[in-house]
Amino acid sequence: VFVYYQAGFIPSIPSLSNIFIAFYFYFKTRESKKIKDFFLSIFFFTLAALSRTPFAIFLIAMAGQEFMGFCKYRKFNLKKLISLTFSFLIIGSYFLYNTYLRQKYGSIFLSHLMPPENFQDFFFQIKQTFKNWGFQYLSISQLLFLIVGLIYKAYRLSTKQEVFKKSSSLLLYTGIAFTGAFLYFILMIKQFPAHDYYFLDSFFPVIMLLIIWLFTGIPSIQNRFLFPAYLVLLLFISGFVINSIKIQKERRQTGFWDHIQITKENFTGSKTLLDSLGIEKNAKILVIDAYTPNIPFILMDRKGYAILTTSKKNIQEALQWDYDFIAIQDGFLIPEVINSYPDILNLIERIGGNGKISLYTKRKRPEKTNIRSFLQLDNEKTLIIKRINFDSVPDKCWNHTSSVYNEKAKSITGILSPNEEFGLTLSLTNKNSTIIKPRKIFFEGKFLFPEDLNQLYMVVSQKITNLHYYYMQIEIKSGLKNKNEWQTISLLFTPLPGIDISQAELSAYLWNIGENTVFYDNISISLF
């Protein structure tokens, strides 16, 4: 977890740096007794907590240890008390200022505690946290290293080869810090299964202190034991590195689920697009469904507003803001924006795009339009259109074409039963000399959902054997409350990689994960 984030931008990383500097000066002052070192430790403890509030745990732990020393020796240090009080005042004031900013302007960041609801929930959250991050917090080789350290320390203490008092202050501080970290874990436990970096704010510094304590007082290694000792260290370090490389590769995998990476790819080159459309540098852009606040604006080289959650309320409110143009990613337009607020079709007008994002302006007055006209698909060159209506024998490119006479439609329609995982499938290969390199696929059809819809996806993939050049799944959602009404479902898949379908087979199919009963008819799939 630390390796993954240490080159990133989350505030936990500079706070960690500051906390380790604070540890250095704090434990130095316990030996040197110099007040200057104590002031420096306070300074870095304060910096750490200002950047990331949970790091106040370690300042509180230090204050707790100093208070215990005061109680034990009945010796009061006014300078230490004043510096500690000043530190807490700065941190508290900054916290209150942030609270004021949140109340006045709003915030996308968490501002309340998230403790477990009961003991059952507490153990469930622990189980989920370990399931998600257990061997990413520490690798197996690192856990073994800790166990070896514990055994070694226990042996030295049991044989009285080590005077316990030498490192007792470090152990005491580590115990107090662990208590604080554990209390923080309880209070924020619902965040831990989803956010691995909370570990960096709490238990990671404690584990580092524990390791230091475990290996304090190691005696000088004689020459004849140097080689075996270095060999053991090399084996452990090799395990650390190998495990970390493996985890980093897993963490950096991307795909259709990674909307932030897709957003980055979609907005790459957007500056050139905006320049070509004559959009001025100082124009304000409203990005609907931005997924991440800053990436679109950095890549567009423009300023503006980001809508991260595309609820109907959010979109309606945002359309009233002071902006010049609207930017929407083409691939997210239908499932995330239009499905949330269908009326947006009548309120904005497309002025251009590059197959990845499109730019829009707000209409002076609403105009009734359909999805195909809105997307301006009639202005693009159609490569292939494949249709099926189940009243006649389908082309060979269609598979899973189960059909039934539907009373509601008074005709034969396609059917997808609960026991079928995959429904209607289009498979395209090009055996002719014509080169067909689709960059965009538009799907449209009539659907009837007699029951509540649960996890029904339209999937488009282009691959050779098991190598995917493109894979995207979009969930099909019912836009009607009445289950017995036919409705039109439209989906847009873009941008495809532009590979000839003779080199990589193109498939489009229904994936019925939720075991639904679905009727469909008049299906068309267009390649552009």
XYZ file of C-alpha atoms in Angstrom:
528
model
C 0.000 0.000 0.000
C 2.814 2.405 0.890
C 4.739 1.659 -2.324
C 1.601 2.271 -4.387
C 0.890 5.689 -2.880
C 4.378 7.008 -2.086
C 4.765 8.620 -5.534
C 1.209 9.989 -5.554
C -0.601 13.049 -4.274
C -2.631 11.916 -1.253
C -1.737 13.935 1.865
C -0.978 10.766 3.844
C 2.445 10.597 2.177
C 3.851 14.019 3.207
C 2.249 13.453 6.623
C 4.091 10.150 6.932
C 7.341 11.896 6.058
C 6.689 14.534 8.707
C 5.672 11.973 11.319
C 8.914 10.009 10.928
C 10.925 13.244 11.232
C 8.882 14.028 14.359
C 9.673 10.571 15.776
C 13.370 11.188 15.219
C 13.452 14.469 17.130
C 11.115 13.223 19.860
C 13.172 10.177 20.739
C 16.352 12.214 20.357
C 15.142 14.709 22.937
C 14.408 11.893 25.408
C 18.136 11.198 25.391
C 19.607 14.658 24.772
C 17.081 16.476 27.023
C 17.413 19.460 24.665
C 14.245 21.532 24.434
C 15.160 22.502 20.856
C 14.714 18.882 19.734
C 11.346 18.763 21.506
C 10.186 21.919 19.725
C 11.262 20.449 16.380
C 9.310 17.259 17.092
C 6.211 19.351 17.930
C 6.652 21.296 14.697
C 6.692 18.148 12.528
C 3.900 16.427 14.488
C 1.794 19.542 13.841
C 2.625 19.645 10.126
C 1.624 15.986 9.787
C -1.741 16.568 11.475
C -2.484 19.749 9.515
C -2.048 17.890 6.232
C -3.996 14.802 7.355
C -6.008 15.072 10.583
C -5.731 11.388 11.717
C -1.989 11.918 12.247
C -2.963 13.891 15.354
C -3.076 10.395 16.905
C 0.715 10.476 17.187
C 0.834 13.944 18.693
C -1.747 12.840 21.271
C 0.340 9.722 21.960
C 3.389 11.906 22.573
C 1.405 14.194 24.863
C 0.129 11.124 26.696
C 3.633 9.793 27.253
C 4.831 13.179 28.494
C 1.853 13.364 30.888
C 2.681 9.895 32.256
C 6.263 11.053 32.800
C 4.981 14.092 34.664
C 2.801 11.917 36.908
C 5.684 9.536 37.574
C 8.423 12.055 38.355
C 6.247 14.954 39.565
C 8.352 17.211 37.400
C 6.570 19.884 35.400
C 8.023 21.468 32.203
C 6.238 24.701 31.314
C 7.930 25.058 27.900
C 6.761 21.615 26.807
C 3.215 22.298 28.026
C 3.024 25.642 26.201
C 4.355 24.174 22.923
C 1.939 21.226 23.106
C -0.992 23.546 23.861
C -0.025 25.825 20.980
C 0.165 22.822 18.615
C -3.302 21.585 19.569
C -4.697 25.105 19.201
C -3.303 25.388 15.653
C -4.684 21.974 14.654
C -8.062 22.683 16.297
C -8.333 26.119 14.662
C -7.532 24.706 11.254
C -10.124 21.965 11.763
C -12.769 24.567 12.655
C -11.806 26.665 9.633
C -12.257 23.647 7.349
C -15.630 22.990 8.994
C -16.633 26.571 8.174
C -15.520 26.182 4.547
C -17.448 22.910 4.258
C -20.638 24.454 5.604
C -20.351 27.504 3.346
C -19.207 25.915 0.085
C -19.857 22.201 0.500
C -17.310 19.403 0.176
C -16.918 16.034 -1.554
C -14.838 14.760 1.383
C -16.034 12.801 4.392
C -16.831 14.956 7.418
C -18.273 12.529 9.966
C -17.338 9.362 11.854
C -18.348 5.946 10.519
C -18.318 3.508 13.463
C -19.807 -0.009 13.299
C -23.503 -0.402 13.967
C -22.944 -3.314 16.369
C -20.465 -6.104 17.176
C -21.669 -8.167 14.228
C -21.038 -5.270 11.876
C -17.640 -4.659 13.534
C -16.427 -8.182 12.764
C -17.961 -8.064 9.293
C -16.017 -4.876 8.481
C -12.785 -6.449 9.776
C -13.405 -9.489 7.592
C -14.045 -7.303 4.517
C -10.959 -5.181 5.214
C -8.731 -8.237 5.451
C -10.347 -9.769 2.370
C -9.653 -6.641 0.303
C -6.264 -5.560 1.625
C -4.927 -8.210 4.038
C -1.810 -9.151 2.077
C -1.475 -5.731 0.475
C -0.941 -3.943 3.776
C 1.965 -6.323 4.391
C 3.165 -9.210 2.233
C 3.592 -12.737 3.586
C 7.378 -12.319 3.656
C 7.006 -9.094 5.673
C 4.667 -10.813 8.136
C 7.234 -13.631 8.508
C 9.897 -10.987 9.122
C 7.753 -9.526 11.928
C 7.257 -12.988 13.451
C 11.010 -13.629 13.355
C 11.537 -10.265 15.058
C 9.025 -11.131 17.782
C 10.665 -14.517 18.399
C 14.105 -12.900 18.507
C 12.959 -10.224 20.978
C 11.194 -12.764 23.185
C 14.357 -14.903 23.261
C 16.608 -11.978 24.231
C 14.253 -10.847 26.975
C 13.761 -14.373 28.324
C 17.528 -14.973 28.517
C 18.048 -11.474 29.991
C 20.508 -10.649 27.206
C 18.755 -7.300 26.837
C 17.969 -4.725 29.485
C 14.279 -3.954 28.991
C 14.559 -0.361 30.222
C 16.739 0.649 27.289
C 13.824 0.580 24.869
C 10.891 0.853 27.271
C 10.060 4.442 26.272
C 9.830 3.411 22.610
C 7.603 0.452 23.511
C 5.404 2.623 25.716
C 4.948 5.211 22.964
C 4.217 2.451 20.431
C 1.570 1.004 22.770
C -0.128 4.381 23.254
C 0.001 5.088 19.486
C -1.445 1.642 18.748
C -4.308 2.313 21.159
C -5.037 5.582 19.362
C -4.793 3.934 15.938
C -7.155 1.150 17.045
C -9.708 3.651 18.389
C -9.502 5.508 15.072
C -9.991 2.180 13.282
C -13.188 1.561 15.275
C -14.535 5.073 14.662
C -13.833 4.943 10.897
C -14.156 1.198 10.330
C -16.642 1.451 7.455
C -14.028 3.304 5.400
C -11.291 0.701 5.782
C -12.757 -1.950 3.395
C -12.970 0.650 0.604
C -9.929 2.868 1.275
C -6.602 1.122 1.757
C -4.708 4.346 2.504
C -6.463 4.670 5.876
C -3.908 2.062 6.955
C -1.147 4.601 6.267
C -2.821 7.101 8.594
C -3.059 4.678 11.493
C -1.303 1.328 11.749
C 1.605 1.795 9.332
C 3.648 4.175 11.561
C 2.897 1.923 14.562
C 4.238 -1.127 12.710
C 7.379 0.786 11.756
C 7.941 1.724 15.420
C 7.320 -1.890 16.451
C 9.949 -3.136 13.983
C 12.456 -0.600 15.341
C 11.757 -1.825 18.884
C 12.035 -5.490 17.905
C 15.494 -5.011 16.449
C 16.959 -2.595 18.999
C 19.888 -3.952 20.945
C 21.113 -6.357 18.260
C 24.635 -7.373 19.331
C 27.627 -6.975 17.023
C 27.755 -9.897 14.582
C 31.086 -11.707 14.543
C 32.843 -12.164 11.202
C 32.050 -15.864 10.909
C 28.325 -15.111 11.241
C 28.235 -12.186 8.826
C 27.627 -14.266 5.689
C 24.688 -16.293 7.122
C 23.177 -13.094 8.561
C 23.437 -11.248 5.240
C 22.044 -14.295 3.418
C 18.974 -14.376 5.661
C 18.459 -10.625 5.162
C 18.839 -11.024 1.397
C 16.184 -13.760 1.340
C 13.743 -11.579 3.264
C 14.451 -8.476 1.169
C 14.049 -10.473 -2.061
C 10.651 -11.617 -0.783
C 9.690 -8.013 0.027
C 10.584 -6.815 -3.481
C 9.078 -9.768 -5.387
C 5.774 -9.539 -3.482
C 5.610 -5.777 -3.934
C 6.215 -6.002 -7.690
C 3.432 -8.586 -7.961
C 0.982 -6.411 -6.004
C 1.886 -3.246 -7.946
C 1.147 -5.029 -11.244
C -2.232 -6.172 -9.916
C -3.059 -2.684 -8.649
C -2.176 -1.013 -11.935
C -4.349 -3.282 -14.083
C -7.038 -1.355 -15.874
C -10.134 -2.185 -17.905
C -13.745 -1.237 -18.527
C -14.334 -0.896 -14.775
C -11.665 1.789 -14.399
C -13.651 4.923 -15.233
C -10.865 7.227 -14.105
C -8.423 5.686 -16.598
C -11.117 5.773 -19.314
C -11.740 9.444 -18.502
C -8.036 10.177 -18.850
C -7.902 8.409 -22.241
C -11.081 10.121 -23.455
C -9.868 13.615 -22.581
C -6.374 13.059 -23.990
C -6.217 15.287 -27.071
C -9.259 17.294 -25.970
C -7.294 20.559 -26.004
C -6.766 20.145 -29.764
C -10.489 19.451 -30.226
C -11.534 22.552 -28.286
C -9.045 24.681 -30.188
C -10.362 23.344 -33.521
C -13.931 24.240 -32.492
C -12.831 27.802 -31.764
C -13.450 27.510 -28.033
C -11.446 30.236 -26.341
C -8.852 29.548 -23.678
C -10.830 31.444 -21.028
C -14.122 29.657 -21.806
C -15.757 27.931 -18.836
C -16.535 24.234 -19.427
C -19.168 22.222 -17.575
C -18.025 18.577 -17.539
C -20.945 16.279 -16.779
C -19.905 12.883 -15.374
C -16.278 13.880 -14.947
C -15.502 10.971 -12.539
C -12.493 12.902 -11.280
C -12.414 16.631 -10.541
C -9.206 17.751 -12.238
C -8.131 15.428 -15.077
C -10.600 16.740 -17.715
C -9.613 20.371 -17.114
C -5.875 19.675 -17.101
C -6.163 17.878 -20.442
C -8.548 20.450 -21.958
C -6.352 23.276 -20.672
C -9.541 25.042 -19.613
C -11.301 25.869 -16.358
C -14.847 25.056 -15.383
C -17.121 22.866 -13.264
C -17.161 19.090 -12.702
C -20.281 17.018 -12.052
C -19.145 13.777 -10.379
C -22.545 12.256 -9.545
C -25.037 12.360 -12.404
C -28.311 12.408 -10.517
C -31.243 14.215 -12.094
C -31.074 16.888 -9.405
C -27.338 17.488 -9.915
C -27.646 17.789 -13.703
C -30.663 20.110 -13.519
C -28.871 22.362 -11.047
C -25.592 22.364 -13.011
C -27.326 23.388 -16.249
C -28.242 26.665 -14.532
C -24.627 27.557 -13.716
C -22.484 30.148 -15.454
C -20.647 28.176 -18.172
C -19.970 28.554 -21.881
C -19.847 24.955 -23.127
C -20.670 21.458 -21.913
C -18.339 18.477 -22.305
C -19.588 14.881 -21.968
C -17.752 11.631 -22.641
C -19.513 9.837 -25.503
C -19.275 6.413 -23.868
C -20.931 7.611 -20.657
C -23.527 9.868 -22.320
C -26.419 7.399 -22.476
C -25.932 5.142 -19.425
C -24.812 7.827 -16.985
C -26.290 11.110 -18.212
C -29.352 10.551 -20.430
C -30.632 7.632 -18.330
C -30.410 9.865 -15.257
C -32.017 12.890 -16.919
C -33.695 12.070 -20.293
C -34.868 15.674 -20.801
C -31.281 16.801 -21.340
C -31.723 15.647 -24.984
C -34.068 18.578 -25.534
C -32.000 21.153 -23.642
C -28.505 20.938 -25.175
C -27.123 20.724 -28.714
C -23.963 19.000 -29.943
C -21.459 21.246 -31.749
C -18.674 18.731 -32.332
C -16.621 15.852 -31.007
C -13.771 13.448 -31.665
C -15.401 10.073 -30.953
C -14.295 10.220 -27.328
C -15.910 13.389 -26.014
C -18.455 15.800 -27.464
C -19.002 19.502 -26.847
C -22.476 20.967 -26.433
C -24.154 24.305 -25.962
C -27.377 24.991 -24.124
C -30.345 25.616 -26.426
C -32.108 28.949 -26.141
C -35.376 27.046 -25.986
C -36.066 23.281 -25.569
C -36.535 21.277 -28.787
C -37.921 17.755 -28.977
C -35.305 15.407 -30.427
C -34.490 11.697 -30.518
C -31.273 10.077 -29.439
C -30.021 9.337 -32.947
C -30.440 12.946 -34.085
C -28.955 14.189 -30.843
C -25.816 12.127 -31.440
C -25.737 13.319 -35.104
C -25.205 9.725 -36.243
C -26.872 10.425 -39.585
C -23.939 12.695 -40.407
C -21.436 9.849 -40.013
C -20.530 7.077 -42.435
C -22.255 3.799 -41.572
C -20.035 0.741 -42.147
C -22.563 -2.004 -41.375
C -26.110 -2.190 -40.031
C -27.389 -5.537 -38.747
C -31.074 -5.936 -37.857
C -33.258 -8.700 -36.447
C -36.994 -8.716 -35.782
C -37.638 -12.498 -35.289
C -40.463 -12.555 -37.877
C -38.101 -13.994 -40.467
C -35.078 -16.277 -40.518
C -32.161 -14.317 -38.991
C -28.765 -13.930 -40.668
C -26.036 -16.380 -39.725
C -24.241 -13.654 -37.789
C -26.961 -13.814 -35.109
C -26.820 -16.423 -32.322
C -28.981 -17.221 -29.291
C -32.085 -16.200 -31.212
C -34.712 -17.886 -29.017
C -38.170 -16.473 -29.769
C -41.748 -16.777 -28.637
C -45.148 -15.408 -29.619
C -45.739 -12.398 -27.383
C -49.353 -11.508 -26.616
C -48.518 -7.937 -25.703
C -46.771 -7.288 -29.021
C -49.072 -9.587 -31.036
C -45.994 -10.895 -32.835
C -42.962 -13.127 -32.444
C -40.282 -11.570 -30.272
C -36.946 -12.621 -28.864
C -36.866 -13.982 -25.342
C -34.188 -14.295 -22.703
C -35.033 -16.718 -19.899
C -33.692 -16.706 -16.330
C -31.713 -19.907 -16.931
C -29.872 -18.381 -19.912
C -26.694 -16.492 -19.029
C -26.258 -15.075 -22.538
C -28.954 -13.748 -24.831
C -29.038 -12.424 -28.391
C -25.515 -12.331 -29.838
C -24.097 -10.693 -32.950
C -20.726 -12.058 -34.164
C -19.006 -10.282 -37.036
C -15.953 -11.341 -38.998
C -14.960 -9.951 -42.371
C -13.883 -12.523 -44.957
C -14.106 -10.078 -47.842
C -11.452 -7.716 -49.107
C -13.347 -4.706 -47.709
C -11.613 -3.236 -44.688
C -14.035 -2.539 -41.837
C -12.536 -0.746 -38.845
C -15.369 0.326 -36.537
C -14.773 3.212 -34.158
C -18.300 3.419 -32.789
C -21.268 1.046 -32.289
C -24.853 2.186 -31.805
C -27.317 -0.331 -30.366
C -31.081 0.166 -30.396
C -34.045 -2.080 -29.744
C -37.473 -2.543 -28.161
C -37.508 -4.220 -24.735
C -40.140 -5.498 -22.344
C -39.271 -6.354 -18.739
C -42.174 -8.201 -17.070
C -40.322 -8.290 -13.715
C -37.910 -6.086 -11.793
C -34.688 -5.818 -13.753
C -31.472 -6.956 -12.100
C -27.994 -6.919 -13.672
C -28.662 -7.146 -17.388
C -25.743 -5.963 -19.534
C -25.056 -5.280 -23.171
C -21.474 -6.267 -23.927
C -19.340 -5.355 -26.932
C -15.944 -7.015 -27.361
C -13.343 -7.313 -30.087
C -10.732 -9.998 -29.625
C -8.488 -12.672 -31.112
C -8.810 -15.872 -29.028
C -8.444 -14.578 -25.437
C -6.744 -11.267 -26.283
C -9.190 -8.390 -25.909
C -8.585 -5.287 -27.995
C -11.809 -3.816 -26.669
C -14.282 -4.804 -23.978
C -17.097 -2.719 -22.563
C -20.257 -3.659 -20.714
C -23.115 -1.234 -20.138
C -25.942 -2.058 -17.787
C -29.409 -1.950 -19.324
C -31.858 -0.189 -17.039
C -35.606 0.168 -17.316
C -36.740 3.743 -17.773
C -40.391 2.926 -17.084
C -42.204 2.234 -13.825
C -44.848 0.175 -15.639
C -43.382 -3.306 -16.186
C -45.833 -4.172 -18.969
C -44.840 -1.443 -21.408
C -42.399 -1.790 -24.300
C -39.588 0.765 -24.313
C -36.743 1.714 -26.601
C -33.246 1.044 -25.281
C -30.352 2.883 -26.964
C -26.663 2.394 -26.186
C -23.484 3.846 -27.638
C -20.100 2.091 -27.457
C -17.168 4.360 -28.243
C -14.303 4.699 -28.927
C -13.440 1.291 -30.375
C -9.765 0.710 -31.268
C -10.378 0.856 -35.045
C -9.156 -2.695 -35.785
C -10.337 -4.513 -38.908
C -12.926 -7.141 -37.947
C -11.099 -9.619 -40.188
C -8.225 -9.433 -37.690
C -10.288 -9.409 -34.511
C -13.829 -10.778 -34.253
C -16.434 -8.285 -33.076
C -19.201 -9.495 -30.768
C -22.198 -7.799 -29.199
C -24.342 -9.774 -26.773
C -26.736 -9.642 -23.834
C -25.325 -10.883 -20.531
C -28.028 -11.976 -18.119
C -26.170 -12.083 -14.795
C -29.310 -11.275 -12.813
C -31.325 -14.217 -14.249
C -34.002 -11.956 -15.720
C -36.891 -12.689 -18.028
C -36.617 -10.283 -20.973
C -38.472 -9.844 -24.269
C -36.926 -7.860 -27.139
C -37.635 -7.029 -30.767
C -36.571 -4.799 -33.687
C -32.920 -4.894 -32.691
C -30.429 -2.952 -34.785
C -26.667 -2.664 -34.367
C -24.850 -0.053 -36.444
C -21.110 0.219 -36.933
C -19.570 3.616 -37.653
